[in-house]
mmCIF file of C-alpha atoms and ligand atoms in Angstrom:
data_model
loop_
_atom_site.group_PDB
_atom_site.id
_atom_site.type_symbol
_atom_site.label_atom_id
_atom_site.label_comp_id
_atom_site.label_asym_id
_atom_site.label_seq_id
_atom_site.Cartn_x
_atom_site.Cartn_y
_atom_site.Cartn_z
ATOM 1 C CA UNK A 830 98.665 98.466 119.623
ATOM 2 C CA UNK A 831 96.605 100.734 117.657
ATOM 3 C CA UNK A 832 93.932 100.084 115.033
ATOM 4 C CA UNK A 833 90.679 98.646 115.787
ATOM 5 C CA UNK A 834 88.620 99.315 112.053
ATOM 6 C CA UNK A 835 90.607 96.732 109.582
ATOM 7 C CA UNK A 836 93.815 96.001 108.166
ATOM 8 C CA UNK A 837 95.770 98.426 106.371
ATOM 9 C CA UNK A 838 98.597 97.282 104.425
ATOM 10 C CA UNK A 839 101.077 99.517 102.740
ATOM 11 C CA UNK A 840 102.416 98.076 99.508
ATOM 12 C CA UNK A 841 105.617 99.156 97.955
ATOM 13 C CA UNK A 842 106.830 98.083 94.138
ATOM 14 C CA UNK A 843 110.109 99.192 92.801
ATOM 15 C CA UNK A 844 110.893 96.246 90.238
ATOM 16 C CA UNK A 845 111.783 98.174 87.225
ATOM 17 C CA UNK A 846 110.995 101.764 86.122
ATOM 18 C CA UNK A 847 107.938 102.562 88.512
ATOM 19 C CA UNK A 848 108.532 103.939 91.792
ATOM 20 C CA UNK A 849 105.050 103.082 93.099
ATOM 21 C CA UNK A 850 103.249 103.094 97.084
ATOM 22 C CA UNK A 851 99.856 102.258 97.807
ATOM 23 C CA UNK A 852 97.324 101.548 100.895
ATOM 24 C CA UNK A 853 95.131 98.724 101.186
ATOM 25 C CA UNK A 854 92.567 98.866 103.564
ATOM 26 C CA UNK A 855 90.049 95.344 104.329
ATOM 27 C CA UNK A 856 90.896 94.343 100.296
ATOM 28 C CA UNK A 857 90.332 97.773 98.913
ATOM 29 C CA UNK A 858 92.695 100.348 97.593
ATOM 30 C CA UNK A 859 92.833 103.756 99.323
ATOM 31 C CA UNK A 860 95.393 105.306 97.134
ATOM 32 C CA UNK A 861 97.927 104.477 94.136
ATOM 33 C CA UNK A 862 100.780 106.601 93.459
ATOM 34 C CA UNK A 863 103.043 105.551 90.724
ATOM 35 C CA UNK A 864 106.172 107.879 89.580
ATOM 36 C CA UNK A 865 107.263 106.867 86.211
ATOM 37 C CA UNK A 866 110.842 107.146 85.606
ATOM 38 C CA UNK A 867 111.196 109.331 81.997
ATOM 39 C CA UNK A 868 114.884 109.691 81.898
ATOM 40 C CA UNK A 869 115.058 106.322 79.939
ATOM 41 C CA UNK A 870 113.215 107.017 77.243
ATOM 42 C CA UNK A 871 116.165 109.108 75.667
ATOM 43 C CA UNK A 872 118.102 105.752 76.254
ATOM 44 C CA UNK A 873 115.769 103.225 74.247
ATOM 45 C CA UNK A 874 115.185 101.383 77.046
ATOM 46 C CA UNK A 875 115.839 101.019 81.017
ATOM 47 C CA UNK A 876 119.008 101.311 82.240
ATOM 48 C CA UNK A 877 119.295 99.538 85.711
ATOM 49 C CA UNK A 878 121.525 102.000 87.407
ATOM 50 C CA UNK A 879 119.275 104.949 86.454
ATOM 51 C CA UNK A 880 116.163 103.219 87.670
ATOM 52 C CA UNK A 881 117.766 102.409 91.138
ATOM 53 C CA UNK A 882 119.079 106.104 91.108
ATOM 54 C CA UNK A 883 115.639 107.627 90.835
ATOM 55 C CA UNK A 884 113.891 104.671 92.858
ATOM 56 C CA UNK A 885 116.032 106.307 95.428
ATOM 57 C CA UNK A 886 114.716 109.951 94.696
ATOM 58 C CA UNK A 887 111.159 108.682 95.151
ATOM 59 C CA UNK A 888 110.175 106.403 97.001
ATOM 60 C CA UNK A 889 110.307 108.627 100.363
ATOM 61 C CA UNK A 890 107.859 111.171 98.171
ATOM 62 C CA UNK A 891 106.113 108.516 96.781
ATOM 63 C CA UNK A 892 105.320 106.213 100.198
ATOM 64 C CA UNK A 893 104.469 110.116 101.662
ATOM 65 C CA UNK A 894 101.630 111.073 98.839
ATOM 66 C CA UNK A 895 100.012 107.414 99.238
ATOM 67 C CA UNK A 896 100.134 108.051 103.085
ATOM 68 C CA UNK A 897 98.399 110.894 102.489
ATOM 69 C CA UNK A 898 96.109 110.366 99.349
ATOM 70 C CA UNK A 899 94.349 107.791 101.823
ATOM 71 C CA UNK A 900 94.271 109.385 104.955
ATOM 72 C CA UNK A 901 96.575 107.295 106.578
ATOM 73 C CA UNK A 902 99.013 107.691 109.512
ATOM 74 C CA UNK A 903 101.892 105.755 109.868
ATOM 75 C CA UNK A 904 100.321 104.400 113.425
ATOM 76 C CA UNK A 905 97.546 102.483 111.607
ATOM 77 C CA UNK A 906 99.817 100.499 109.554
ATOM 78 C CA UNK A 907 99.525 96.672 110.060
ATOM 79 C CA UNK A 908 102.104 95.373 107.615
ATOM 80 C CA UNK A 909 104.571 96.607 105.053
ATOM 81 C CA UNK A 910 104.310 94.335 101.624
ATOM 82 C CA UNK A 911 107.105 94.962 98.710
ATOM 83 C CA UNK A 912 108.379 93.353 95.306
ATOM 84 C CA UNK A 913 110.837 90.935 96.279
ATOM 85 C CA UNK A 914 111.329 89.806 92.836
ATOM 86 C CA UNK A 915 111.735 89.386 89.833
ATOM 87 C CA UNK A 916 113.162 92.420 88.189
ATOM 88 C CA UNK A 917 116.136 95.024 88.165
ATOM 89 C CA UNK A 918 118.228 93.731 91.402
ATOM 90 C CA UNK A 919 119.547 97.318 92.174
ATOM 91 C CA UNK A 920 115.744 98.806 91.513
ATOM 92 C CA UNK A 921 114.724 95.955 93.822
ATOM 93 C CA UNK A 922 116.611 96.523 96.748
ATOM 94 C CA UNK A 923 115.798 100.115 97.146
ATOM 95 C CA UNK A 924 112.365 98.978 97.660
ATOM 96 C CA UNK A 925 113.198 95.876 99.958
ATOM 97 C CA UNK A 926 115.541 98.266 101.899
ATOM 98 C CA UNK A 927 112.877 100.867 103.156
ATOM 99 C CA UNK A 928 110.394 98.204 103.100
ATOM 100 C CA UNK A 929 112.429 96.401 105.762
ATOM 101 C CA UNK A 930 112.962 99.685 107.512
ATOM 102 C CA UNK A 931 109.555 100.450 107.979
ATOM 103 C CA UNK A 932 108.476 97.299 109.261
ATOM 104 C CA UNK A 933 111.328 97.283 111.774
ATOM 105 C CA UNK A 934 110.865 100.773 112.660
ATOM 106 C CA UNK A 935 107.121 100.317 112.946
ATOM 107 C CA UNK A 936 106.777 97.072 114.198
ATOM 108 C CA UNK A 937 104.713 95.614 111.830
ATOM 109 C CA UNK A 938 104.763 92.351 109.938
ATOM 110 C CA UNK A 939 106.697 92.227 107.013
ATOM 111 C CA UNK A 940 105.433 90.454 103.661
ATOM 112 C CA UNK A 941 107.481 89.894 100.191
ATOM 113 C CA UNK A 942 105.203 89.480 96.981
ATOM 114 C CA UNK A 943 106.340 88.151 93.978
ATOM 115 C CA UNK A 944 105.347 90.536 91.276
ATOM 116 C CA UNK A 945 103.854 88.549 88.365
ATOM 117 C CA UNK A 946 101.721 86.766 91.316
ATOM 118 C CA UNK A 947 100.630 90.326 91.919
ATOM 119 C CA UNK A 948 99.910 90.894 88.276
ATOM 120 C CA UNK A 949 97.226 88.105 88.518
ATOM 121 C CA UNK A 950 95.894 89.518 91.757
ATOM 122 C CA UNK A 951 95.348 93.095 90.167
ATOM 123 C CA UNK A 952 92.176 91.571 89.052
ATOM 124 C CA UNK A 953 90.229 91.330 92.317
ATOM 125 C CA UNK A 954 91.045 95.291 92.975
ATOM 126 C CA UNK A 955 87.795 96.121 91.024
ATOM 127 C CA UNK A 956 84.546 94.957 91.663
ATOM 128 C CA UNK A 957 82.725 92.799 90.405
ATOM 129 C CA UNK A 958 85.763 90.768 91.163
ATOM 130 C CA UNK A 959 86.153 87.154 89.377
ATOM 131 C CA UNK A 960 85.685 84.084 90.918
ATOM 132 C CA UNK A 961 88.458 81.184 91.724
ATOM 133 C CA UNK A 962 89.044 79.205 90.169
ATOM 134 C CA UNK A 963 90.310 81.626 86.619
ATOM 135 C CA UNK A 964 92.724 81.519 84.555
ATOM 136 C CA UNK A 965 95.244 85.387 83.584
ATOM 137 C CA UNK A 966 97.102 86.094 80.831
ATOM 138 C CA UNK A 967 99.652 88.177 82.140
ATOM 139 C CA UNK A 968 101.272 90.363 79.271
ATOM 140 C CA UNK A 969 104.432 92.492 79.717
ATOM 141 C CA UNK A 970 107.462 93.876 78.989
ATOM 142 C CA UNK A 971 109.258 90.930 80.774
ATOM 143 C CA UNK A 972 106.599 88.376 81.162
ATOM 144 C CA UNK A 973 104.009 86.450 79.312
ATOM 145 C CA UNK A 974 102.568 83.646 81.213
ATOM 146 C CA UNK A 975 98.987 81.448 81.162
ATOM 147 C CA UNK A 976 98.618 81.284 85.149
ATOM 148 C CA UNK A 977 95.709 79.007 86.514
ATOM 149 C CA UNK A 978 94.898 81.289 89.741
ATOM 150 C CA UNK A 979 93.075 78.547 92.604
ATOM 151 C CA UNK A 980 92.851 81.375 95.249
ATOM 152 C CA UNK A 981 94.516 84.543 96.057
ATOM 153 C CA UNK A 982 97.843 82.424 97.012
ATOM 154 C CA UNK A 983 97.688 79.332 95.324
ATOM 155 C CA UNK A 984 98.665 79.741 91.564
ATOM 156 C CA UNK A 985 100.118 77.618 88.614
ATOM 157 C CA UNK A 986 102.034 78.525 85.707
ATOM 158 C CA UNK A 987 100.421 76.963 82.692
ATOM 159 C CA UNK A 988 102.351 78.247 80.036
ATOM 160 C CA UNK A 989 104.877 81.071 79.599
ATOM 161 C CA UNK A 990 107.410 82.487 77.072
ATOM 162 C CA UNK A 991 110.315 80.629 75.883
ATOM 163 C CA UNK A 992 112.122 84.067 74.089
ATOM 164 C CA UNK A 993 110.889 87.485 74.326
ATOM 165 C CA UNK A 994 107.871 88.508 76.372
ATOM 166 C CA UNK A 995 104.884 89.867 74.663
ATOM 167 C CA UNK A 996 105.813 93.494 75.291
ATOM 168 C CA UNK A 997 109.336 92.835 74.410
ATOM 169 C CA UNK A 998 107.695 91.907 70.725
ATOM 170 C CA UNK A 999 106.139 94.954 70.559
ATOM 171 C CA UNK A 1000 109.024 97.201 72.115
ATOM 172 C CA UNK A 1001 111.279 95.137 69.107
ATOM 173 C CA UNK A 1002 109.001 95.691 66.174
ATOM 174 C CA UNK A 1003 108.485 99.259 66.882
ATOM 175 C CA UNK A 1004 112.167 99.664 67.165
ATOM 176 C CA UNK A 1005 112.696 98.088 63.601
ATOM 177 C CA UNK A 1006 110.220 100.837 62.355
ATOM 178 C CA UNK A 1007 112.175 103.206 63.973
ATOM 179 C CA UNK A 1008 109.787 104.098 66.530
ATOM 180 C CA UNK A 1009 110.525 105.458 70.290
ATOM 181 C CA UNK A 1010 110.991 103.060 73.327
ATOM 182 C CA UNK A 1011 108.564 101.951 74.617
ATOM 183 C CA UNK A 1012 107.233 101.442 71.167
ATOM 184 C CA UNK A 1013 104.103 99.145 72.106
ATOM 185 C CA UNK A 1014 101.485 101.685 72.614
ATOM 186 C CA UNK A 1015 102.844 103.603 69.149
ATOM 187 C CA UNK A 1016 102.208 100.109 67.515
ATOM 188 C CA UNK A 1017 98.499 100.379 68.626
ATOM 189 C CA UNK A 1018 97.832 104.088 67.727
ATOM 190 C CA UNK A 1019 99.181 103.467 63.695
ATOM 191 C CA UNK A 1020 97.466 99.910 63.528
ATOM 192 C CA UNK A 1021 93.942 101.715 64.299
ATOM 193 C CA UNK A 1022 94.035 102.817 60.828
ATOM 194 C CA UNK A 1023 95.648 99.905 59.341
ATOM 195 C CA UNK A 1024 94.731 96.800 57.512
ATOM 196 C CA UNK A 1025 95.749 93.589 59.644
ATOM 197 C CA UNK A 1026 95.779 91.047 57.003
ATOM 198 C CA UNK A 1027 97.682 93.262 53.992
ATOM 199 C CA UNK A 1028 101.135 91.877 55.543
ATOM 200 C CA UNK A 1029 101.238 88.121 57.205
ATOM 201 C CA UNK A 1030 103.984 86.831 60.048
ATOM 202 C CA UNK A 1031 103.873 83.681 60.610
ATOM 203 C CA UNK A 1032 102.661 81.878 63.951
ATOM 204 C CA UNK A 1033 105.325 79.786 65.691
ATOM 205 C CA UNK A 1034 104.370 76.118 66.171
ATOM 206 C CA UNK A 1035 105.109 75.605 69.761
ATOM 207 C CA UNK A 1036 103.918 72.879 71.472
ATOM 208 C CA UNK A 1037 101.381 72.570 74.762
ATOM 209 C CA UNK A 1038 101.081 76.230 76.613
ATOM 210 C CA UNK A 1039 104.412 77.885 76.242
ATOM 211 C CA UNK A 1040 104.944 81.068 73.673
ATOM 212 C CA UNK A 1041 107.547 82.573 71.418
ATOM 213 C CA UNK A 1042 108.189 85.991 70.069
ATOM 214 C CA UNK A 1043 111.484 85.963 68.908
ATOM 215 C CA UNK A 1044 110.633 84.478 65.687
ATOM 216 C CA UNK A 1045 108.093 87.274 64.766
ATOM 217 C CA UNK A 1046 110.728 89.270 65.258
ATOM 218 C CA UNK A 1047 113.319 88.133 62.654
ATOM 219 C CA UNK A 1048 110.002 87.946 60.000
ATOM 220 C CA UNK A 1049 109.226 90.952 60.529
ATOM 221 C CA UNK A 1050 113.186 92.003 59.995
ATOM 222 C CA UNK A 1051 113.759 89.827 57.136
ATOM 223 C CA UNK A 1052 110.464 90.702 55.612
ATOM 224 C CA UNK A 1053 111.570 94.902 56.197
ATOM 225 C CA UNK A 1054 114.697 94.340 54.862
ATOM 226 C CA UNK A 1055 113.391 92.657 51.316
ATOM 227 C CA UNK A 1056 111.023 95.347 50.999
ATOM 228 C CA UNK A 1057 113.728 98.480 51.769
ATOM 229 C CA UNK A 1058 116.031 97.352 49.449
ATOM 230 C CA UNK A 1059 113.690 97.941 46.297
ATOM 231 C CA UNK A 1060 111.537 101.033 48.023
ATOM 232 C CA UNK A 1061 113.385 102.672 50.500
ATOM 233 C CA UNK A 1062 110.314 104.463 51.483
ATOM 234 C CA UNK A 1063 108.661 101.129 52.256
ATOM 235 C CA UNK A 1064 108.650 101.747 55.943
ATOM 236 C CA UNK A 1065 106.941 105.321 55.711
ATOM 237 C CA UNK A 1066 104.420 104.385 53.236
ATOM 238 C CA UNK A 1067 103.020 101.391 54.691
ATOM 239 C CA UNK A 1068 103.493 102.014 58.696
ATOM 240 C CA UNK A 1069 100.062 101.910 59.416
ATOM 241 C CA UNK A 1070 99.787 98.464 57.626
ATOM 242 C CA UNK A 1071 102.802 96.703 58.781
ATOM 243 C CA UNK A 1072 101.447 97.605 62.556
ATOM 244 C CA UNK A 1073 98.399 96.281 62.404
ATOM 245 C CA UNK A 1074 99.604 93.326 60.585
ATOM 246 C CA UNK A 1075 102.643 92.414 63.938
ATOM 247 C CA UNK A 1076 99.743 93.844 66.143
ATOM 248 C CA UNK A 1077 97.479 90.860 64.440
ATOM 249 C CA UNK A 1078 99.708 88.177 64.392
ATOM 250 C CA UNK A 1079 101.507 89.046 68.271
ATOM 251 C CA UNK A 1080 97.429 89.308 69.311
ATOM 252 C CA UNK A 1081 96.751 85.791 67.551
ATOM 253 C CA UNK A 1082 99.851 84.313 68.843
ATOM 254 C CA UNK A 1083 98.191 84.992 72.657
ATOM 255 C CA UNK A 1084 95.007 84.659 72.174
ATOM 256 C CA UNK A 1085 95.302 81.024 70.224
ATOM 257 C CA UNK A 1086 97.082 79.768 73.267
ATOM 258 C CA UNK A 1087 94.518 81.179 76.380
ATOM 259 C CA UNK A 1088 91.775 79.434 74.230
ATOM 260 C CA UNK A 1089 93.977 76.139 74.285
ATOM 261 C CA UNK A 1090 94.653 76.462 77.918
ATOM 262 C CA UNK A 1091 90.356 77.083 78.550
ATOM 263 C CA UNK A 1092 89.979 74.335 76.786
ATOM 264 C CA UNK A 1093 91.898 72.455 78.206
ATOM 265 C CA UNK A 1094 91.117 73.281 82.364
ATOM 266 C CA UNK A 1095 87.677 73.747 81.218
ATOM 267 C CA UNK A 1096 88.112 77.185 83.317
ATOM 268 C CA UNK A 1097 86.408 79.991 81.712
ATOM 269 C CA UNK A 1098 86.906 82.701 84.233
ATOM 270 C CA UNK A 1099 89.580 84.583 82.237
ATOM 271 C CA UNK A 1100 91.174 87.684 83.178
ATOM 272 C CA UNK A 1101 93.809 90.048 81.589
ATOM 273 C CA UNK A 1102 97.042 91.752 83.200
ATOM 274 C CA UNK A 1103 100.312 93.086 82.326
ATOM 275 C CA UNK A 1104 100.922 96.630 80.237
ATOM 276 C CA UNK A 1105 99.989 94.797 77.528
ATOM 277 C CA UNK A 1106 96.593 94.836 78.311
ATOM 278 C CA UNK A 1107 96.383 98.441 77.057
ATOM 279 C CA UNK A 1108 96.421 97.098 73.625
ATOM 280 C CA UNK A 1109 93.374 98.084 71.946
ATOM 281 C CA UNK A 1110 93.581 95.005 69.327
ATOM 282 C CA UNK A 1111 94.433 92.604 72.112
ATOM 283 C CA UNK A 1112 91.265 93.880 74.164
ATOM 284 C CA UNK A 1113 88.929 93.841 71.326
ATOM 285 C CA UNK A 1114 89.729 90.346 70.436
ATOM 286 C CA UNK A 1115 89.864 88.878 73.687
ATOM 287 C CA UNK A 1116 86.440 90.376 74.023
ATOM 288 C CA UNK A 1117 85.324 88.679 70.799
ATOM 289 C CA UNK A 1118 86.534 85.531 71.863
ATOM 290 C CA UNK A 1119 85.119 85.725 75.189
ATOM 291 C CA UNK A 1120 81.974 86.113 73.399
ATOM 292 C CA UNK A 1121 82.287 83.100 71.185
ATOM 293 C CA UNK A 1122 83.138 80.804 73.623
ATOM 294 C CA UNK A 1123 81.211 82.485 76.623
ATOM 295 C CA UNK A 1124 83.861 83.733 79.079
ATOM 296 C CA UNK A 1125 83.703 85.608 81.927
ATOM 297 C CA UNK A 1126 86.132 87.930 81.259
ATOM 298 C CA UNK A 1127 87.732 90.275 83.904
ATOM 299 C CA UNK A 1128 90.670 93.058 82.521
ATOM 300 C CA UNK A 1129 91.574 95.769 85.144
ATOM 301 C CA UNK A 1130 91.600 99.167 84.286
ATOM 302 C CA UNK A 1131 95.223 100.456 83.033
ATOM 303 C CA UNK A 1132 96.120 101.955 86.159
ATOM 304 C CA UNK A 1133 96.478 98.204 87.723
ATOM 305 C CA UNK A 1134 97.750 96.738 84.317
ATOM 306 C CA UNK A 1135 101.111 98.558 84.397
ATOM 307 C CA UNK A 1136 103.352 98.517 87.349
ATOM 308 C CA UNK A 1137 101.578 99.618 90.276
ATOM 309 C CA UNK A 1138 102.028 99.530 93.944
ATOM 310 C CA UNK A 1139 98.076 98.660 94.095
ATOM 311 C CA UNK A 1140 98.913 94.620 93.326
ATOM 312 C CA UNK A 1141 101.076 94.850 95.591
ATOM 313 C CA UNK A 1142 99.531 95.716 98.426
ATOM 314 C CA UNK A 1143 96.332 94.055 97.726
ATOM 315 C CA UNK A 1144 98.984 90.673 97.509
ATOM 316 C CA UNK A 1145 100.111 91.636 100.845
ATOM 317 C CA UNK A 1146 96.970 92.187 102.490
ATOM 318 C CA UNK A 1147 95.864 88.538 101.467
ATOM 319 C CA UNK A 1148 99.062 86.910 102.442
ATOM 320 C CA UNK A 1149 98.670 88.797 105.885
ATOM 321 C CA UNK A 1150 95.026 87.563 106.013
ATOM 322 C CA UNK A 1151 96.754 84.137 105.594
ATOM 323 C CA UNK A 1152 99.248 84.653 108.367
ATOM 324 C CA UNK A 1153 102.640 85.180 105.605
ATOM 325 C CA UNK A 1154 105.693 87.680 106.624
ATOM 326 C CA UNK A 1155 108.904 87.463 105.756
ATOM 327 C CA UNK A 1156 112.067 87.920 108.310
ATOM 328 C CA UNK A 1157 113.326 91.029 108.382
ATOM 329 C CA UNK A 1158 116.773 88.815 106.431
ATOM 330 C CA UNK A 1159 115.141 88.577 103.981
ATOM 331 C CA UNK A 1160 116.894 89.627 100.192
ATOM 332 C CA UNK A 1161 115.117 90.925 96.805
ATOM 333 C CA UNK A 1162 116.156 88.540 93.726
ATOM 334 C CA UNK A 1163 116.085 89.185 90.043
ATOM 335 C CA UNK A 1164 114.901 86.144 89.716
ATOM 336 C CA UNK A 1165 112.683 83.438 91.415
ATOM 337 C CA UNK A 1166 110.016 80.746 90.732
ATOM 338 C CA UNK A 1167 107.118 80.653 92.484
HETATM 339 O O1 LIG B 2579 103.529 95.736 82.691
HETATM 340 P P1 LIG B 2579 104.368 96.837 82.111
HETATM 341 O O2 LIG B 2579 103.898 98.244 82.339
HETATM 342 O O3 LIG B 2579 105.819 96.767 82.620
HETATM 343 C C1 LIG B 2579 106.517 95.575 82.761
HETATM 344 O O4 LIG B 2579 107.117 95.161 81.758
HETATM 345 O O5 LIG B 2579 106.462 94.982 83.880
HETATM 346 O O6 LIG B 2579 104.470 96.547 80.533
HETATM 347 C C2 LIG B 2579 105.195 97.380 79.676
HETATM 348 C C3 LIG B 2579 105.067 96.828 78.272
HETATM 349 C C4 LIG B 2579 105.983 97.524 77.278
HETATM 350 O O7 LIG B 2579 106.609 96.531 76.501
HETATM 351 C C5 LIG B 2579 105.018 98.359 76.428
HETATM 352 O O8 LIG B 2579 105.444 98.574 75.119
HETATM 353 C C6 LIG B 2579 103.798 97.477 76.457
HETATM 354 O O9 LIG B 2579 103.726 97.007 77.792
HETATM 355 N N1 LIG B 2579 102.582 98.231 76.128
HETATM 356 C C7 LIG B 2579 101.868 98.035 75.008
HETATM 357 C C8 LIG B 2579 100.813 98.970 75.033
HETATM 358 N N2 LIG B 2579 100.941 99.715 76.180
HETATM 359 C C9 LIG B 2579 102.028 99.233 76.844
HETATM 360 N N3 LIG B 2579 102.022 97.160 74.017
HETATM 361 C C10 LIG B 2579 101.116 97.189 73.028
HETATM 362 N N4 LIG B 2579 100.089 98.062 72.966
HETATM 363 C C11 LIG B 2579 99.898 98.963 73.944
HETATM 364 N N5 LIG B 2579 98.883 99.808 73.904
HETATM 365 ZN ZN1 LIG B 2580 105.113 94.116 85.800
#
C-alpha cells in the first residue's frame, strides 16, 4: 500500500439537490466542491428525477475538482465515505453507486454516513472546535432536530419535528407571499427592514423536545386570507412586516425549545447546523441567548451549513478512525433512524 503521512478520506453527498465531493485529510478539509442543481427552481421545489438526472452529470466532475482542489491522487485514498440516507432514493443511489465503485476499484474501505449525523459533525470542521459533550440544533429543509452529540459517533435525538421541518416553514410562508422557492433566505432579506412584533403567530404548545411548523403555517394562511379580502394589496404593502413577524415567531419556536433541552442536560456547549443557520434573525438571537445564559456557542460557516460533501467526509474519517466500513452490499435508504 501507499500512503505513509495520514488518512485521507474522500467524502461524497448526493442526498437531495447538491452534488457535492470533498477530501479529508487527519480531520481537516482539503477541498469542498458543491454543484447546486438550479433547474428546480423554475419548478418550486425539487423534483427527484431531475436531481438524480444531474447527480449523474456531476458527480464524475465534481469527485475530479475535489481531487484536484486538494492535491490529491486517487493512490492516496484510504476510504470512500457517502450519504447513505436519508433523502431522495434515486439522488441517493447515484452517490452510493460510484461510492461503491471507487472503493472496490481502489481497494479501500468503504464507510456510509447518515447525513443529519453529519450535519452535527460539520461543527468540528472549524477550529476552535467544541467540546463533547454539546448539544446541535440542526435546521433544514427536511429536518429539525435537538441532538445531544457524546462524541463524534455516539449521538441522541432529543427532540425533532412532528410536521414540517424548520426550512419547510420558511419555504411555505414565502410561498403564501408569493415568493420564489427556496423562499427562506427571501424571508430574511425583507424581515431586515421589518417590524417583528406588528403581526403575531402563535407558538404551538407541544410538549417535552419535539417541534411543529405546520400550524404556523395555516395562521399565517388564515391570517393572509382575512386581510386580502378587505385590501387586496395587503400582501405588497406590508411584506416586510409579515416576514419579520413568521421570521420571529419560526426563530422563537426553536430557540424556546434548545433553551428547554440546556436546561434540561445541563449541556451548554451548543452548536448550530442545517441551511437554516443562514438566517440572520435565527443567528442573532441564538447569539443573544447564548449570552444570557452563557453558552458556548459553535455555528459553522455557511459553506458547512448547507449540503456539503465536507460533513461527510469529516463523518467518514472519524468512523474510519473508529474502525466502521460498510460491505460493499450495502443500499442507500430514504429513510433510516440512527
Ligand atoms: O440544509 P439545507 O441547505 O438543505 C436541506 O434541506 O438539507 O437547507 C435548505 C433550507 C431551505 O428550506 C431554505 O429555505 C432554508 O434552508 N434557508 C433559509 C435561509 N437560507 C436557507 N431559511 C431562512 N433564512 C435563510 N437565510
Ligand atoms: Zn442536509
Amino acid at each position: 500500500m501507499k500512503k505513509g503521512d495520514g488518512i485521507y478520506v474522500l467524502g461524497i453527498e448526493s442526498s437531495c439537490d447538491e452534488t457535492s465531493a470533498s477530501i479529508c485529510h487527519n480531520g481537516k478539509i482539503l477541498s469542498n466542491i458543491i454543484a447546486t442543481q438550479a433547474i428546480h427552481t423554475q419548478y418550486g421545489g425539487v423534483v427527484p428525477e431531475l436531481a438524480s438526472r444531474a447527480h449523474m452529470q456531476n458527480i464524475v466532475p465534481v469527485v475530479d475538482q475535489a481531487m484536484s482542489a486538494a492535491g490529491v491522487g486517487l493512490d492516496r485514498l484510504d476510504a470512500i465515505a457517502f450519504t447513505q440516507s436519508p433523502g431522495l432514493i434515486g439522488a441517493l443511489l447515484v452517490g452510493a453507486g460510484f461510492a461503491k465503485s471507487m472503493a472496490l476499484s481502489l481497494e479501500v474501505p468503504l464507510i456510509e454516513v447518515h447525513h443529519m449525523q453529519a450535519h452535527v459533525l460539520s461543527n468540528l470542521i472549524a477550529e476552535p472546535k467544541p467540546r463533547f459533550p454539546f448539544l446541535c440544533l440542526t435546521v433544514s429543509g427536511g429536518h429539525t432536530q435537538i441532538v445531544h452529540c457524546k462524541d463524534a459517533l455516539n449521538m441522541e435525538i432529543l427532540g425533532e419535528t412532528l410536521d414540517d421541518a424548520a426550512g419547510e416553514a420558511f419555504d411555505k410562508t414565502a410561498k403564501l407571499l408569493g415568493l420564489p422557492y427556496p423562499g427562506g433566505p427571501l424571508i430574511d432579506q425583507y424581515a431586515k427592514d421589518g417590524d417583528p412584533t406588528r403581526f403575531h403567530f402563535p407558538e404551538p404548545q407541544i410538549e417535552g423536545l419535539n417541534f411543529s411548523f405546520s400550524g404556523v403555517k395555516t395562521s399565517i394562511l388564515y391570517f393572509l386570507q382575512k386581510q386580502l379580502k378587505t385590501d387586496p394589496e395587503f400582501i405588497n404593502k406590508n411584506l416586510h412586516d409579515i416576514c419579520a413577524s413568521a421570521q420571529y415567531c419560526i426563530v422563537n419556536i426553536l430557540l424556546h425549545k434548545l433553551k428547554k433541552a440546556s436546561l434540561k442536560t445541563g449541556i451548554k456547549t451548543i452548536c448550530l447546523a442545517g441551511g437554516v443557520s443562514a438566517n440572520k434573525g435565527l443567528r442573532a438571537s441564538i447569539k443573544k441567548m447564548a449570552e444570557k445564559y452563557q453558552w458556548d456557542l459553535f455555528v459553522p460557516d455557511m459553506e458547512y451549513c448547507t449540503d456539503n460533501a465536507a460533513m461527510i467526509a469529516i463523518t467518514g474519517y472519524h468512523k474510519f478512525l473508529a474502525g466502521a466500513s460498510s460491505p460493499l452490499s450495502v443500499s442507500a435508504s430514504a429513510r433510516a433512524h440512527w
